Short mmCIF file of C-alpha atoms in Angstrom, two decimals:
data_model
loop_
_atom_site.label_atom_id
_atom_site.label_comp_id
_atom_site.label_asym_id
_atom_site.label_seq_id
_atom_site.Cartn_x
_atom_site.Cartn_y
_atom_site.Cartn_z
CA MET A 1 -3.69 12.49 -23.37
CA SER A 2 -3.93 16.08 -24.52
CA ALA A 3 -1.03 18.49 -24.22
CA ARG A 4 -3.13 20.69 -21.94
CA ARG A 5 -3.92 17.79 -19.61
CA LEU A 6 -0.26 16.77 -19.50
CA MET A 7 0.85 20.30 -18.65
CA CYS A 8 -1.82 20.56 -15.92
CA MET A 9 -0.61 17.27 -14.48
CA LEU A 10 2.99 18.48 -14.53
CA LEU A 11 2.03 21.72 -12.74
CA ALA A 12 0.06 19.79 -10.12
CA THR A 13 3.08 17.55 -9.66
CA LEU A 14 5.28 20.55 -8.95
CA LEU A 15 2.87 21.66 -6.21
CA ILE A 16 2.85 18.19 -4.68
CA ALA A 17 6.64 18.15 -4.76
CA GLY A 18 6.69 20.54 -1.82
CA SER A 19 5.32 17.81 0.48
CA PRO A 20 7.13 17.83 3.86
CA TRP A 21 7.72 14.06 4.12
CA LEU A 22 9.80 13.95 0.96
CA GLY A 23 13.12 14.42 2.72
CA ALA A 24 12.89 10.85 3.97
CA ILE A 25 12.72 9.38 0.46
CA ALA A 26 15.96 10.65 -1.00
CA ALA A 27 19.35 11.74 0.22
CA ASP A 28 18.82 15.41 -0.46
CA GLU A 29 15.99 17.84 -1.11
CA GLN A 30 16.59 18.06 -4.86
CA ASP A 31 16.44 14.26 -5.23
CA ALA A 32 13.31 14.17 -3.06
CA ARG A 33 11.57 16.69 -5.30
CA ARG A 34 12.63 14.82 -8.44
CA VAL A 35 11.30 11.55 -6.98
CA MET A 36 7.89 13.09 -6.26
CA VAL A 37 7.66 14.79 -9.65
CA GLY A 38 8.77 11.52 -11.24
CA ILE A 39 6.25 9.31 -9.44
CA ASN A 40 3.48 11.64 -10.61
CA LEU A 41 4.82 11.71 -14.17
CA PHE A 42 5.39 7.94 -14.35
CA PRO A 43 1.77 6.99 -15.26
CA ALA A 44 1.75 9.53 -18.12
CA VAL A 45 4.99 8.05 -19.46
CA LEU A 46 3.55 4.54 -19.24
CA ALA A 47 0.45 5.76 -21.08
CA ALA A 48 2.72 6.73 -23.99
CA ASP A 49 3.62 3.03 -24.46
CA GLN A 50 1.45 2.01 -27.40
CA ASP A 51 1.44 -1.61 -26.21
CA ILE A 52 0.73 -1.01 -22.51
CA GLY A 53 -2.50 -3.03 -22.70
CA ASP A 54 -0.53 -6.11 -23.77
CA LYS A 55 1.68 -5.93 -20.69
CA ARG A 56 -0.73 -7.66 -18.34
CA ASN A 57 -2.10 -11.16 -17.87
CA GLY A 58 -5.61 -11.23 -19.30
CA ASN A 59 -7.76 -8.81 -17.36
CA GLU A 60 -5.43 -8.58 -14.38
CA PRO A 61 -4.07 -5.15 -13.39
CA LEU A 62 -0.77 -3.94 -14.83
CA LEU A 63 2.19 -4.74 -12.57
CA LEU A 64 4.47 -1.78 -11.79
CA LEU A 65 7.70 -2.27 -9.86
CA LEU A 66 9.33 0.39 -7.68
CA VAL A 67 12.94 -0.75 -7.46
CA HIS A 68 15.22 0.17 -4.57
CA ARG A 69 18.48 -0.99 -3.04
CA ASP A 70 17.80 -0.85 0.71
CA GLU A 71 14.95 1.57 1.45
CA ALA A 72 11.89 -0.73 1.41
CA VAL A 73 9.88 1.15 4.06
CA LEU A 74 10.40 4.55 2.48
CA VAL A 75 9.76 3.25 -1.03
CA GLU A 76 6.53 1.65 0.20
CA GLN A 77 5.37 5.18 1.14
CA LEU A 78 6.17 6.24 -2.41
CA ALA A 79 4.24 3.23 -3.73
CA ALA A 80 1.18 4.45 -1.82
CA VAL A 81 1.36 7.75 -3.72
CA LEU A 82 1.49 5.86 -7.02
CA ARG A 83 -1.38 3.56 -6.02
CA ASP A 84 -3.57 6.64 -5.58
CA LYS A 85 -3.26 7.28 -9.34
CA GLY A 86 -5.25 4.07 -9.91
CA ALA A 87 -4.95 3.46 -13.64
CA VAL A 88 -2.96 3.95 -16.82
CA ARG A 89 -5.12 4.61 -19.87
CA GLY A 90 -8.08 3.21 -17.94
CA ILE A 91 -6.22 0.01 -17.02
CA PRO A 92 -5.90 -0.54 -13.27
CA PHE A 93 -2.47 -1.33 -11.89
CA LYS A 94 -0.86 -2.79 -8.82
CA VAL A 95 2.43 -1.58 -7.39
CA LYS A 96 5.16 -3.63 -5.74
CA SER A 97 8.22 -2.35 -3.92
CA VAL A 98 11.11 -4.59 -4.99
CA ALA A 99 14.76 -4.68 -4.03
CA VAL A 100 17.04 -4.71 -7.07
CA SER A 101 18.33 -8.11 -5.91
CA GLN A 102 14.75 -9.48 -6.26
CA LEU A 103 14.33 -8.53 -9.94
CA PRO A 104 15.23 -12.07 -11.12
CA ASP A 105 12.14 -13.29 -9.19
CA TYR A 106 10.03 -11.34 -11.73
CA ALA A 107 11.71 -12.76 -14.85
CA LYS A 108 8.59 -14.71 -15.85
CA ALA A 109 6.04 -12.14 -14.67
CA LYS A 110 4.33 -9.69 -16.97
CA VAL A 111 5.64 -6.33 -15.78
CA ALA A 112 4.41 -3.10 -17.35
CA GLY A 113 7.01 -0.67 -16.01
CA VAL A 114 9.87 -0.14 -13.60
CA PHE A 115 10.40 3.01 -11.52
CA VAL A 116 13.87 3.54 -10.06
CA ALA A 117 12.94 4.77 -6.57
CA GLN A 118 16.45 5.13 -5.16
CA ARG A 119 19.84 5.99 -6.62
CA MET A 120 21.20 2.66 -7.85
CA GLY A 121 24.88 3.25 -8.42
CA ASP A 122 26.38 0.13 -10.02
CA ASP A 123 23.09 -1.76 -9.52
CA LEU A 124 21.47 0.29 -12.30
CA GLY A 125 22.79 -2.25 -14.81
CA ALA A 126 20.52 -4.93 -13.33
CA VAL A 127 17.49 -2.65 -13.80
CA LEU A 128 18.49 -1.91 -17.40
CA ASP A 129 19.02 -5.60 -18.22
CA PHE A 130 15.67 -6.52 -16.67
CA SER A 131 13.86 -3.78 -18.60
CA ARG A 132 15.37 -4.83 -21.93
CA ARG A 133 14.60 -8.52 -21.39
CA GLN A 134 11.02 -7.74 -20.32
CA LYS A 135 10.55 -5.17 -23.13
CA LEU A 136 9.25 -2.49 -20.80
CA LEU A 137 9.83 1.12 -19.91
CA SER A 138 12.26 1.91 -17.16
CA PHE A 139 11.88 5.33 -15.52
CA SER A 140 14.25 7.17 -13.21
CA PRO A 141 13.80 10.64 -11.78
CA PHE A 142 17.51 10.94 -10.97
CA ALA A 143 19.75 13.21 -13.02
CA GLY A 144 22.14 11.26 -15.23
CA ASP A 145 20.22 7.95 -15.28
CA VAL A 146 18.65 8.54 -18.71
CA GLU A 147 22.12 9.11 -20.11
CA ARG A 148 23.22 5.85 -18.42
CA GLY A 149 20.54 3.88 -20.29
CA VAL A 150 17.22 4.29 -18.47
CA ALA A 151 14.45 4.67 -21.05
CA ALA A 152 12.71 7.69 -19.51
CA GLY A 153 13.02 10.29 -16.82
CA LEU A 154 12.49 13.97 -16.47
CA VAL A 155 14.36 17.11 -17.28
CA VAL A 156 13.97 20.29 -15.28
CA SER A 157 14.68 23.64 -16.87
CA ASP A 158 12.17 26.48 -16.97
CA ARG A 159 9.56 23.69 -16.88
CA VAL A 160 9.42 19.95 -16.24
CA LEU A 161 9.39 17.73 -19.31
CA PRO A 162 9.58 13.99 -19.88
CA TYR A 163 13.08 12.95 -20.95
CA VAL A 164 13.40 9.95 -23.26
CA ASN A 165 16.47 7.92 -24.19
CA THR A 166 15.47 6.86 -27.70
CA GLY A 167 18.20 4.21 -27.88
CA ALA A 168 17.05 2.58 -24.64
CA VAL A 169 13.43 2.68 -25.79
CA ASP A 170 14.40 1.00 -29.06
CA ALA A 171 16.58 -1.58 -27.27
CA ALA A 172 13.62 -2.53 -25.07
CA GLY A 173 11.35 -2.78 -28.10
CA VAL A 174 8.89 -0.25 -26.69
CA ARG A 175 6.73 1.71 -29.12
CA ILE A 176 6.12 5.26 -27.87
CA LYS A 177 3.25 7.40 -29.12
CA PRO A 178 4.56 10.02 -31.58
CA PHE A 179 2.76 12.86 -29.78
CA PHE A 180 4.59 12.02 -26.56
CA LEU A 181 7.93 12.13 -28.34
CA LYS A 182 7.04 15.57 -29.70
CA ILE A 183 6.60 17.04 -26.22
CA ALA A 184 9.46 15.12 -24.57
CA GLU A 185 13.08 16.10 -24.60
CA ARG A 186 15.13 13.37 -26.25
CA TYR A 187 18.51 11.97 -25.41
CA GLU A 188 20.10 10.30 -28.40
CA GLN A 189 23.38 8.49 -27.92
CA ARG A 190 26.10 9.33 -30.37
#
């Protein structure tokens, strides 16, 4: 994906973030905007995984999980937005809304990525453990989650950029395209 295309996608995401139904997805307006920007950025982050094509069964679509604690109906609306994206690097995907307590049910499934669709609190550890065991990218739009161990998120300053926890990416065994790392802001644990 070219830098120009990525920037256009990020700008389009910011326009979409003004959608009026967002308030229902997150506790406050800032979280709602971050969730919408994040769900639009998520496919581009997954496309940076050099091994994304290997994270599906044969020719089946990639499986993406939207993880929540207790907001299944609202997260299903968010899943519909993601489904409209259709593909990652030309590979179709399917999206499932999953409660964090249901993650063990997917232990033997080939999952391509996990999107944290609701603030997790102490349950974030279960998402991180699942992502490491499955060797996949976890993504959270919520401030502070990348520092807590989520592999990717977003950072908002004068522009929106992908935010990557290099330690979490390494721990999950995910190989990220070098170009993506050049444009992303990195969090490196010390």
